């Protein structure tokens, strides 16, 4: 028996959604093939998964000792820890007034053009001290963790000046060290035109490229660089320049593409080989074809279409053309103030005609792929990190179905019950 690994944590008798496949990302038709083990066991040692399968298979592979923590998941569903690959977690203030203005018919881009929108959060974030940003971020991560989310991508972009962009990224770094949710940091200095550069767009692009990006790199404050490529915001040409500079500095790329207008953001993503192309409400057929030939992950954010009351991204068309899809909340103070990834899964089923099987891949392994972490997280497989969520229903199909309800009973991060 000595050669078998001792189990620190054992989850017994749950419906285990592994989301495992032979190849990643999971594309097109493959997204319908969700691996599910009824009465499944998951055994963990340290921060790793060491066995998964039916009871007898797991028992024959590992040593269960007096010290093993045992969770009986009878009547419950066990999934990989959920991954939210697109959020604007760190911001000062809030914009509930705009929410109700839009509810009465005002348009998001009109509010932005009138000096509200992102600019309003920029003013608030500049005025908020670092410790208050950290406290707000801590509360929001706690909301997410309770809903089974164990990894979150976080963007800057509410500073638009050196000091505040660094302050936002610093807040992410502090939060990474003090709480269990794993954070992926993205620099989004190209989120809007700052007041100081309203009349000098090229000046701001140059400032980002020459001053801010190198410093963010030097201090190792972000893994990704993102740009809001949009009419009236950053043109495709301006975006390309920023991305090229970012790539040269060693950053990986993500892009807010074709959100409000068909601009060619998806085509740019394919051209540059970004890790993800996000939003895509207005993606062109050419954009879909280009993404289909690339390794870019379309990250869809249907909570934003819901909250802005805009048409949804053409998820079915993308899946039918063999593209992979990931889903995220886009949690932010303006276009989508929800931190509830479970709700986003339900909206994806209801309004983008995704199946529950597709949706589970989209918030686990494909989300992990878009963050360059599919070797370590995103599925329940031997050797992977023990990031797990347990839901209080007996069938995974009930999770998006009970929309808006938090069904999570237990969250495990790196083998630790949180
Ligand atoms: O992803 N589109 C640009 N950025 C965010 C919205 C940010 C905001 O409204 O504060 C988005 O929708
Ligand atoms: Fe966003």
Coordinates of C-alpha atoms and ligand atoms in Angstrom, one line a residue, residues 86 88 155 256 279 330, ligand 2:
X86 CA -13.0 39.0 -18.5
X88 CA -13.1 45.1 -14.8
X155 CA -8.4 44.7 -16.1
X256 CA -12.6 44.3 -26.8
X279 CA -17.7 40.7 -26.8
X330 CA -17.5 41.5 -18.0
Ligands
LIG2 FE1 -15.1 44.6 -20.8

